[in-house]
CSV table of C-alpha atoms in Angstrom, one decimal:
chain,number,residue,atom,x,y,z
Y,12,UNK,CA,0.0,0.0,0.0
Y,13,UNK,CA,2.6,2.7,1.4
Y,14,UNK,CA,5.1,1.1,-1.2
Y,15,UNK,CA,2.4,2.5,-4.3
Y,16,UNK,CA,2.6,6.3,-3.4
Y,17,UNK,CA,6.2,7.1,-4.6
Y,18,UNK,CA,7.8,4.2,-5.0
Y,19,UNK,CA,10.4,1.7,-2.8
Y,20,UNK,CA,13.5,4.1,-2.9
Y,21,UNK,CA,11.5,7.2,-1.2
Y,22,UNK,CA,9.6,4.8,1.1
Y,23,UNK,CA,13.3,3.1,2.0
Y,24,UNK,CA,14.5,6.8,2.6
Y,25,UNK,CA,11.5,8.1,5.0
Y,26,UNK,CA,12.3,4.3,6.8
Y,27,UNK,CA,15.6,5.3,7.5
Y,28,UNK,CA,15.1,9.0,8.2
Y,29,UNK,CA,12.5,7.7,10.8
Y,30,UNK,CA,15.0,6.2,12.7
Y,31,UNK,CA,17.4,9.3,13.8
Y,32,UNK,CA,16.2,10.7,16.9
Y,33,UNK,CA,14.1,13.2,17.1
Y,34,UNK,CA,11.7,12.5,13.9
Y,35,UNK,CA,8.9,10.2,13.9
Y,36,UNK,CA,7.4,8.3,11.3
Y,37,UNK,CA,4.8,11.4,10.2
Y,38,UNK,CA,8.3,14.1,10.5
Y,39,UNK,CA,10.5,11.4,8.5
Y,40,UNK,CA,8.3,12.1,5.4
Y,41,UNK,CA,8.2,15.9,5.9
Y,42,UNK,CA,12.2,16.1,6.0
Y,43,UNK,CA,12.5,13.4,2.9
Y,44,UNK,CA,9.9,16.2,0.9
Y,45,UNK,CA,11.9,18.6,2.0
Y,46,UNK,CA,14.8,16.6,0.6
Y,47,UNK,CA,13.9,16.1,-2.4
Y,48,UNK,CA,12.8,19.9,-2.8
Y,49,UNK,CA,16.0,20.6,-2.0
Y,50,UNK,CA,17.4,18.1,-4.1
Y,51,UNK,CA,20.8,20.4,-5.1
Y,52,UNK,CA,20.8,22.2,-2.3
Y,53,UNK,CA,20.7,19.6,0.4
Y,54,UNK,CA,19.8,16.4,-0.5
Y,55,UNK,CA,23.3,15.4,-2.4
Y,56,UNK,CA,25.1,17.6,0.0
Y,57,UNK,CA,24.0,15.7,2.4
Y,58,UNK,CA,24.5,12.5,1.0
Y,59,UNK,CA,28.2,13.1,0.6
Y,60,UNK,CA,28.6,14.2,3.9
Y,61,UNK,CA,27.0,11.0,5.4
Y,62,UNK,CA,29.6,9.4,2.9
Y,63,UNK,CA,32.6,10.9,3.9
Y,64,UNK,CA,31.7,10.3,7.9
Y,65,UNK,CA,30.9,6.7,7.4
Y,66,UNK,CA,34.3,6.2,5.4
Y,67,UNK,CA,36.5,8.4,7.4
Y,68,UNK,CA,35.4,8.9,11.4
Y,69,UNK,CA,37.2,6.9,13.9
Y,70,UNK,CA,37.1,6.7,17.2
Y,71,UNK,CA,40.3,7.8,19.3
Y,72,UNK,CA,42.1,5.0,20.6
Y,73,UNK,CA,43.6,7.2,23.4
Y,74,UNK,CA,40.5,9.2,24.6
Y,75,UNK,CA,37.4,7.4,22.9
Y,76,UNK,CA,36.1,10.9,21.1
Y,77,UNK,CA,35.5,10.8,17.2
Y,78,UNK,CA,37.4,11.9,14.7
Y,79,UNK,CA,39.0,11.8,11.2
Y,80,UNK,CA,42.4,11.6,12.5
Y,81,UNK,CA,43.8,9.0,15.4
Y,82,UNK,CA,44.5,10.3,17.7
Y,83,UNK,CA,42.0,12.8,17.5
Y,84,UNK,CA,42.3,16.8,17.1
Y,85,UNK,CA,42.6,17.4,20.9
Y,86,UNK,CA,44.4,14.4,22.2
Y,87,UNK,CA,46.8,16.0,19.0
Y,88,UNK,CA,46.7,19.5,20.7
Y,89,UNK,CA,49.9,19.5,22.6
Y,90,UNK,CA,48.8,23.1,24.0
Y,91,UNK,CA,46.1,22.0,26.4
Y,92,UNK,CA,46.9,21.1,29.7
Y,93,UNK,CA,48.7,17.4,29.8
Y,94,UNK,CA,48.2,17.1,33.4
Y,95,UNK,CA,44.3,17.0,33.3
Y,96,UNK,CA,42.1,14.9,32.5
Y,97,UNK,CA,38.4,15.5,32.0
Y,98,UNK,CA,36.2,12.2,32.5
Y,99,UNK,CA,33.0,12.1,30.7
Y,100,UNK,CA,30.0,9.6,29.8
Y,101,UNK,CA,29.8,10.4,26.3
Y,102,UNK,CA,31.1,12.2,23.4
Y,103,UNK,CA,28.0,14.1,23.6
Y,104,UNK,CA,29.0,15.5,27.0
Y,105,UNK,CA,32.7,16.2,25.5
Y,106,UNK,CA,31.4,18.2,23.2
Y,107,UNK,CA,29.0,20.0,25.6
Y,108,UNK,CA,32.2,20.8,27.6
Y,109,UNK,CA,34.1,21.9,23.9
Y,110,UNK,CA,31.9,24.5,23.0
Y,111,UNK,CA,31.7,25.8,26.8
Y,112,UNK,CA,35.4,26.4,26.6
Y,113,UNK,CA,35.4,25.4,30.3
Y,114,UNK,CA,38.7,23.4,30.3
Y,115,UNK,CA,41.1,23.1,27.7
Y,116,UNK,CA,42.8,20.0,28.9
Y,117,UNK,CA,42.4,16.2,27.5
Y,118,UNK,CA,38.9,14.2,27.6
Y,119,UNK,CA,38.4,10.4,28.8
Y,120,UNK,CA,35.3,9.0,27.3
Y,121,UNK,CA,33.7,6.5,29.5
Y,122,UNK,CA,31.3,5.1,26.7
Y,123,UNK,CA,28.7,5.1,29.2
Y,124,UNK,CA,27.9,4.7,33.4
Y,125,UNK,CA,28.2,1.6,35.6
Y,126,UNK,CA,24.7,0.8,35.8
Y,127,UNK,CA,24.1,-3.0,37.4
Y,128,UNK,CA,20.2,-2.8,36.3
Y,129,UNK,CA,21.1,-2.5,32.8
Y,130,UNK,CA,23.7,-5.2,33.4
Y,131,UNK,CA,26.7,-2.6,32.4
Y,132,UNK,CA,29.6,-3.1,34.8
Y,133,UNK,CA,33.4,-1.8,35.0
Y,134,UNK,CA,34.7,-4.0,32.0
Y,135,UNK,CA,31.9,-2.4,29.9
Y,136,UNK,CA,33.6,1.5,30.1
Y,137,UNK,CA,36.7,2.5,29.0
Y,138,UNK,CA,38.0,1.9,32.6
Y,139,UNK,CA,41.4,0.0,32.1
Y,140,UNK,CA,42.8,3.2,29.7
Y,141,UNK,CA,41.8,5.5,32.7
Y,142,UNK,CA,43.5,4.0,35.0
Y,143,UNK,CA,46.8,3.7,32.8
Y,144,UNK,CA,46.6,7.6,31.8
Y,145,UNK,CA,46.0,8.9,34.4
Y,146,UNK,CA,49.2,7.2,35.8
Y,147,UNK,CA,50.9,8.9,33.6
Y,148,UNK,CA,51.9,12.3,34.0
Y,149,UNK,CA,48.3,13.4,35.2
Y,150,UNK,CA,47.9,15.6,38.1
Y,151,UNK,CA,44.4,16.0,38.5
Y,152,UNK,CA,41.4,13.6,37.1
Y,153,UNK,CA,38.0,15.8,36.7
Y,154,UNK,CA,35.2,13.8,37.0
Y,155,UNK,CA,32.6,15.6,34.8
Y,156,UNK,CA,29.4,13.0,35.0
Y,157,UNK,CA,25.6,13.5,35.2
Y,158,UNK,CA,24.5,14.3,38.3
Y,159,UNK,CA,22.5,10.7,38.4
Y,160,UNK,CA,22.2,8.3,40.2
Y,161,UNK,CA,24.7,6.1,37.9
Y,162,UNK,CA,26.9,9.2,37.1
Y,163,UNK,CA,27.4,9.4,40.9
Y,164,UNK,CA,28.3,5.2,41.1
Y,165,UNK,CA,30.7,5.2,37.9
Y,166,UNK,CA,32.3,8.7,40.1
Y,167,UNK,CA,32.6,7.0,43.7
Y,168,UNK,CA,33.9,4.1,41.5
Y,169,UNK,CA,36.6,6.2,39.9
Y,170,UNK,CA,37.6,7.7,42.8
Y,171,UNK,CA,38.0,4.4,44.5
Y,172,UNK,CA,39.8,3.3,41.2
Y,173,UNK,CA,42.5,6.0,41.0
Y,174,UNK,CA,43.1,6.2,44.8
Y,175,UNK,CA,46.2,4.6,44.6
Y,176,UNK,CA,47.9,6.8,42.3
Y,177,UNK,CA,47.8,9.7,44.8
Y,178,UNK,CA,46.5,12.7,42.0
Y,179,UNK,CA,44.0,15.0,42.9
Y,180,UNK,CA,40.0,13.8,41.4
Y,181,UNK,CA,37.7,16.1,41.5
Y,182,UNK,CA,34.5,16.6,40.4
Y,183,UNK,CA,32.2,19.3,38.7
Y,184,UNK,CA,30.1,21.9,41.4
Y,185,UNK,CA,26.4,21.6,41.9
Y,186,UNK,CA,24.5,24.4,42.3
Y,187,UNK,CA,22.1,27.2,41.0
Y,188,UNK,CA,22.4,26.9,36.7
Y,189,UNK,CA,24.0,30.6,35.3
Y,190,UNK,CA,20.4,32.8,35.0
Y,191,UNK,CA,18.5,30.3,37.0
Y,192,UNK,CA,15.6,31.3,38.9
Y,193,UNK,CA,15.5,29.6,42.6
Y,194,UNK,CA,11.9,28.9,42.7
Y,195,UNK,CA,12.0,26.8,40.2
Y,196,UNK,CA,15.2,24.7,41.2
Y,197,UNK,CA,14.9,21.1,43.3
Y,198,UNK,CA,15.5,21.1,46.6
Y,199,UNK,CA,18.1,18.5,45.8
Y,200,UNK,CA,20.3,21.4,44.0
Y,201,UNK,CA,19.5,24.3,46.0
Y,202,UNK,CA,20.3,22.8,49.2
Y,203,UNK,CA,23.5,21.7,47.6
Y,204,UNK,CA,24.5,25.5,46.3
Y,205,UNK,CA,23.3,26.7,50.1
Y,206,UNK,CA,25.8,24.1,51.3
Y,207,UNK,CA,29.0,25.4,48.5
Y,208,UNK,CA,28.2,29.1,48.6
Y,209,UNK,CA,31.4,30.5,48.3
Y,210,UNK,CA,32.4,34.3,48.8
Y,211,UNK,CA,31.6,37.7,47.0
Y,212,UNK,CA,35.2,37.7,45.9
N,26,UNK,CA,36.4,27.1,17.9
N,27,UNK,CA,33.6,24.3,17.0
N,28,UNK,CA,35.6,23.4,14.4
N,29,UNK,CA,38.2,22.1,17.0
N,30,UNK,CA,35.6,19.8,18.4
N,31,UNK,CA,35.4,16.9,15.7
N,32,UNK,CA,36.9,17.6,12.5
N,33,UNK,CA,35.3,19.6,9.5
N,34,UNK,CA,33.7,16.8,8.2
N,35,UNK,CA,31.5,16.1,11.6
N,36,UNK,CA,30.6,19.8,12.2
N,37,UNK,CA,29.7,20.1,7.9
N,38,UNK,CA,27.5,16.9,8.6
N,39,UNK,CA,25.5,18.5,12.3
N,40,UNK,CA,25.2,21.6,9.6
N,41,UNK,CA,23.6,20.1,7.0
N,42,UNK,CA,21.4,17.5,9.6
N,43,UNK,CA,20.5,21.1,10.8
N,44,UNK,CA,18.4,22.2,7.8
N,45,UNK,CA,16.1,19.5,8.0
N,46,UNK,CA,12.5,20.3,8.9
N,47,UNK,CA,12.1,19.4,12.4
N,48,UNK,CA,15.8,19.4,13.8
N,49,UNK,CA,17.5,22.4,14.9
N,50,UNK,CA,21.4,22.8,15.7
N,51,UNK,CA,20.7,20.7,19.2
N,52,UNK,CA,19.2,17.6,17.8
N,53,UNK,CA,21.2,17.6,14.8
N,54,UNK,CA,24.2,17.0,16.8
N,55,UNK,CA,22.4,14.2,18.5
N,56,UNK,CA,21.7,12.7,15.6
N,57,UNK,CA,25.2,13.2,14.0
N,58,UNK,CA,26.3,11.1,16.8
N,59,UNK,CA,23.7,8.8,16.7
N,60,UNK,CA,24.5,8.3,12.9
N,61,UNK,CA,28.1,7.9,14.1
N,62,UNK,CA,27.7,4.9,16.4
N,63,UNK,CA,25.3,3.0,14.1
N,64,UNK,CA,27.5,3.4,11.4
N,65,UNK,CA,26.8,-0.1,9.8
N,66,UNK,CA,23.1,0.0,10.4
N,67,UNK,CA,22.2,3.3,9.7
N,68,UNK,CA,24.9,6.1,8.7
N,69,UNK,CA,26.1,4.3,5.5
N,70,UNK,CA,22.9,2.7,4.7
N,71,UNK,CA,21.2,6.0,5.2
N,72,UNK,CA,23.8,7.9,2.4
N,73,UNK,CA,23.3,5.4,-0.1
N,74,UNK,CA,19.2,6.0,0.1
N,75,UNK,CA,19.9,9.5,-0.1
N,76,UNK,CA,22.5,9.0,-2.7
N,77,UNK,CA,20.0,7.2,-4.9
N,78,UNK,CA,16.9,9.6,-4.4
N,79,UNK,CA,19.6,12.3,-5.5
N,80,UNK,CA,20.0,10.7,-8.9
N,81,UNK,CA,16.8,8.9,-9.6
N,82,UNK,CA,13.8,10.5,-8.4
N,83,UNK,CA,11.6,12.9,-10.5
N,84,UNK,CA,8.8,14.9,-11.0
N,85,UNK,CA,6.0,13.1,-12.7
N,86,UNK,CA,5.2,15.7,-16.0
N,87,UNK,CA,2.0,14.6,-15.9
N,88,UNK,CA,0.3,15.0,-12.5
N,89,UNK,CA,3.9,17.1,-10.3
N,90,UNK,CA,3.8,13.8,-7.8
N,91,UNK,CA,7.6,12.6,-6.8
N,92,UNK,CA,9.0,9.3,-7.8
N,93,UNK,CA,11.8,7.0,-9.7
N,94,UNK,CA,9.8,6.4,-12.7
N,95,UNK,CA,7.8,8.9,-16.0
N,96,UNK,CA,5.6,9.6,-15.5
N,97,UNK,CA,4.7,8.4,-11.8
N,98,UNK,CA,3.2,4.8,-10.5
N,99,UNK,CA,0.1,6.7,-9.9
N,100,UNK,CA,-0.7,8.1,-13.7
N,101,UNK,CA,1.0,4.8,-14.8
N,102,UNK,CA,-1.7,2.7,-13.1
N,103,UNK,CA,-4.7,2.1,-15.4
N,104,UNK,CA,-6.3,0.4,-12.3
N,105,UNK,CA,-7.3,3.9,-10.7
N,106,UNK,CA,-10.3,5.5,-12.0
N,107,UNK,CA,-9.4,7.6,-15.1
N,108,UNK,CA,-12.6,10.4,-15.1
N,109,UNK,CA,-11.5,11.6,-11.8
N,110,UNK,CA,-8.7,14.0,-10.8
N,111,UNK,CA,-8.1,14.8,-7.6
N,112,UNK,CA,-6.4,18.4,-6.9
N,113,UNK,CA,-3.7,18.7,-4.0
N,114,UNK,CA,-1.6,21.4,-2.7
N,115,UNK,CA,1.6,19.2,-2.6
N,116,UNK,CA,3.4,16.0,-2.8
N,117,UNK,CA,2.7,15.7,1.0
N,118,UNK,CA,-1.2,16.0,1.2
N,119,UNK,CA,-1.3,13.6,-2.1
N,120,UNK,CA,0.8,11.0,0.1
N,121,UNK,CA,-1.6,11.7,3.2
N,122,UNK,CA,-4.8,10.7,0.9
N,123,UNK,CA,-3.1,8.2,0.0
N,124,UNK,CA,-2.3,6.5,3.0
N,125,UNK,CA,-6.3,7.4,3.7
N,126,UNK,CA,-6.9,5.2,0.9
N,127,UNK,CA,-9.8,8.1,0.7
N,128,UNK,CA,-10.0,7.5,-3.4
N,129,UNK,CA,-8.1,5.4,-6.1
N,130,UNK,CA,-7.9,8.3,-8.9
N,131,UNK,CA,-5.4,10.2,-10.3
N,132,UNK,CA,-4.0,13.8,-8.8
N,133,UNK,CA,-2.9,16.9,-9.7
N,134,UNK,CA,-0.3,18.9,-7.6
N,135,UNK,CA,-0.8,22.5,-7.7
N,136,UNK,CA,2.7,23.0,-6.1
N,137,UNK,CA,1.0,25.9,-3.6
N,138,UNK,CA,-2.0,27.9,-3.7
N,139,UNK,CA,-2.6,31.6,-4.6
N,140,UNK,CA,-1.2,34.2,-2.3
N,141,UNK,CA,-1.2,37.5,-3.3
N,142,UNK,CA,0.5,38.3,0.0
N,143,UNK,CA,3.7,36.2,-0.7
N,144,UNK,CA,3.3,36.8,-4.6
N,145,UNK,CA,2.4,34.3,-5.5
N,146,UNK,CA,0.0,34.0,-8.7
N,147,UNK,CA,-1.5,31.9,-11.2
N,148,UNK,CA,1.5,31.3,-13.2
N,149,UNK,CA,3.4,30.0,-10.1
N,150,UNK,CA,1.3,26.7,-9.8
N,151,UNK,CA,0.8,24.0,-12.2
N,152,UNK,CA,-2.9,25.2,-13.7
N,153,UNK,CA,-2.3,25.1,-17.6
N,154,UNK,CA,-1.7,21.7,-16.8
N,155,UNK,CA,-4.8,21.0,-15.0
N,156,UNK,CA,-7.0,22.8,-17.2
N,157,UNK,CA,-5.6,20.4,-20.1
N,158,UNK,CA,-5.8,17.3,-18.3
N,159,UNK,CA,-9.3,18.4,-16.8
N,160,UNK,CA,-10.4,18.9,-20.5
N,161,UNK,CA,-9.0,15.0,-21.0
N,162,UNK,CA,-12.2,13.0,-20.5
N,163,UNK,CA,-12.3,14.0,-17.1
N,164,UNK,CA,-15.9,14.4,-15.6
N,165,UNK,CA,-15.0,15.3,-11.5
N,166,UNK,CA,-12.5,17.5,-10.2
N,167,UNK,CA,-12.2,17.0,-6.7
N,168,UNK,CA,-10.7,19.9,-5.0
N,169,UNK,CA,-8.5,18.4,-1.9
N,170,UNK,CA,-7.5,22.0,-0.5
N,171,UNK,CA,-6.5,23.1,2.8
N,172,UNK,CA,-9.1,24.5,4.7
N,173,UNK,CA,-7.4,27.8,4.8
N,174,UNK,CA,-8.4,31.1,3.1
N,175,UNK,CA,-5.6,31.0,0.4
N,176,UNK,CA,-6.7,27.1,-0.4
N,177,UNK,CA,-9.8,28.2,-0.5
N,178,UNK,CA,-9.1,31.1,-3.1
N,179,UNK,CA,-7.6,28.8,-4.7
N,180,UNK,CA,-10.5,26.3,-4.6
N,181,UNK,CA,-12.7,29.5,-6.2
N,182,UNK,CA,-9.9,30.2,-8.9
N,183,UNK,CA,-10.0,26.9,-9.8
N,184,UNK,CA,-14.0,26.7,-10.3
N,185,UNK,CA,-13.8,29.8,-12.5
N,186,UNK,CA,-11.1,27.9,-14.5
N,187,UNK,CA,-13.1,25.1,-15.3
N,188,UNK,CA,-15.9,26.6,-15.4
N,189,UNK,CA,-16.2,26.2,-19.3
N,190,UNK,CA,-16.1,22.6,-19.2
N,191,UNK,CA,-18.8,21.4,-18.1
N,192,UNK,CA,-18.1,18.8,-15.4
N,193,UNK,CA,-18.3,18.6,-11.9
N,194,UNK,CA,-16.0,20.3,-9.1
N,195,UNK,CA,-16.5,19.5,-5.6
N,196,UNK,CA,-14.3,20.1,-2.5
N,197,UNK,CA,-14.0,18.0,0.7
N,198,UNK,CA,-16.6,17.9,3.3
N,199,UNK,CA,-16.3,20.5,6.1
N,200,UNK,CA,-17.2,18.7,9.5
N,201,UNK,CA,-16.4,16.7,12.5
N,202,UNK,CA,-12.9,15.0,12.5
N,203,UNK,CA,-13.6,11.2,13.1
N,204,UNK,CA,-13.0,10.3,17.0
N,205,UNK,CA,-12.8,14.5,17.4
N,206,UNK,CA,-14.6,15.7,20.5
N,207,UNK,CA,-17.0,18.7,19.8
N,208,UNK,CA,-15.7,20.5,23.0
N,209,UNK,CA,-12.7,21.1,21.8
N,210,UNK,CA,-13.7,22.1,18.1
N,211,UNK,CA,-13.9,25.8,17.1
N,212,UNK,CA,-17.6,27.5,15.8
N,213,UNK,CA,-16.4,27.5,12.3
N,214,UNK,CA,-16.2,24.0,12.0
N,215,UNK,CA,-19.0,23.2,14.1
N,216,UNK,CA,-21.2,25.2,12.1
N,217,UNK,CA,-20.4,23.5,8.8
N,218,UNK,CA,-20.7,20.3,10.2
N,219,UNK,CA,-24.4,21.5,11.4
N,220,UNK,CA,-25.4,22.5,7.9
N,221,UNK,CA,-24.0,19.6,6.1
N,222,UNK,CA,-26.0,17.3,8.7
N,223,UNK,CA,-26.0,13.7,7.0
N,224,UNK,CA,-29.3,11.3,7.5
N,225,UNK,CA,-28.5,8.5,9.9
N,226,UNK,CA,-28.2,5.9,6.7
């Protein structure tokens, strides 16, 4: 029925459009229109692009971010801070951190948190290269995981982990977010900024 | 700065994910690296559908549907009922009625409606066309137009248009939306669906 309207190859594109997150089956079929519309424009464009990511991304054998080059750009960049290391879940949250500019030291991505209901224990994260990096030359591991409930395992974890080496782990500050309004916060995190408050400086 | 994050190639690839309908710069980089991890099952697979709707898919001369074939499955299918033509906006409300299975004719995509406002006038949508194929042993015109005042200008300019011919135009029925509850439906339609009152079979 479906595969009479415009034939299998559209039909085979919505299917797979459908899938990214974020679009639905109904959204899927405005974005292929819109596609095809913008057949010169966009569609081949974007095409290529898939094709040149699919041939040419790795992931980084030292830090676990993705890349066209091993190591990747910032494990490369021998002008950030070598004696910090940045934990995080996912290469998401590295590039959250990127674009914040908040640290320009090296990244450790985790692939995920310890999580015993989902069945994901320490051999299931990048654990084992953490431990060896941060042996080496590192002065201070940042811990820079949700604020979950796993986030805060895999962190006790890695704290746990790493004690031996005697460096400094630390982990990100909780508190009110910048141009937050307190009435609308938890009392989880405002009792936790009450607790850090730090002076007027 | 961005550009430092992943490589040119990732950051041209979030870019162009950007522009689809339905994803802004946020979820496009989720889906970047959602492509990016389902490589196999989805990334590649995903530029070769796009890579063969680049090359192969057309717009049918006769009716202005989309597909891989000339003219389209839908003209091409001797099957549907030849005497009526039934008039759409766009390639998107044609696939709509056709997942309705609401009639097995042919169409006839106007590509728009008239809108003075944006400019737009009779020589911007595909009405030569119509008035040829209406003139085609064609004997009703069904006018599948929004319910909005340019589709229904349209709808009026359309009339006019075919005035000459001598065969019947009708538009879809104004009422209740199937499974709709009348609390929530505005006068406008409630009205409509009081005058056009069906007998209970």
């Amino acid at each position: 029925m479906t595969e009479a309207i415009a034939g299998p190859e559209i039909e085979r594109l919505i299917q797979l459009l459908a899938k990214l997150p974020g679009l639905g089956p109904r959204s899927a079929r405005r974005a292929a229109l819109h596609l095809i519309r913008k057949r010169e424009a966009l569609l081949a464009p974007l095409a290529d692009a898939m094709q040149v990511a699919a041939e040419r991304i790795v992931v980084c054998e030292a830090c676990g971010n993705i890349d066209t080059r091993q190591p990747c750009s910032i494990c490369a960049d021998l002008r950030r801070d070598q004696t910090t290391l940045v934990v995080v879940e996912t290469v998401a949250d590295l590039w959250a951190l990127e674009r914040a500019g908040a640290m320009k030291a090296r990244y450790h991505v985790l692939g995920g948190t310890l999580s015993p209901l989902d069945g994901i224990g320490p051999k299931d994260l990048n654990l084992d290269r953490l431990a060896a990096r941060a042996a080496d030359g590192v002065k201070e591991v940042i811990l820079a995981l949700n604020a979950t409930v796993d986030g805060q395992t895999t962190a006790h974890y890695i704290t746990d982990l790493l004690s031996h080496l005697g460096i400094t782990v630390t982990r990100l500050a909780h508190g009110v977010p910048v141009g937050g309004e307190l009435d609308y916060l938890d009392e989880g995190t405002l009792s936790a900024a009450m607790r850090q408050r730090t002076g007027m400086g």
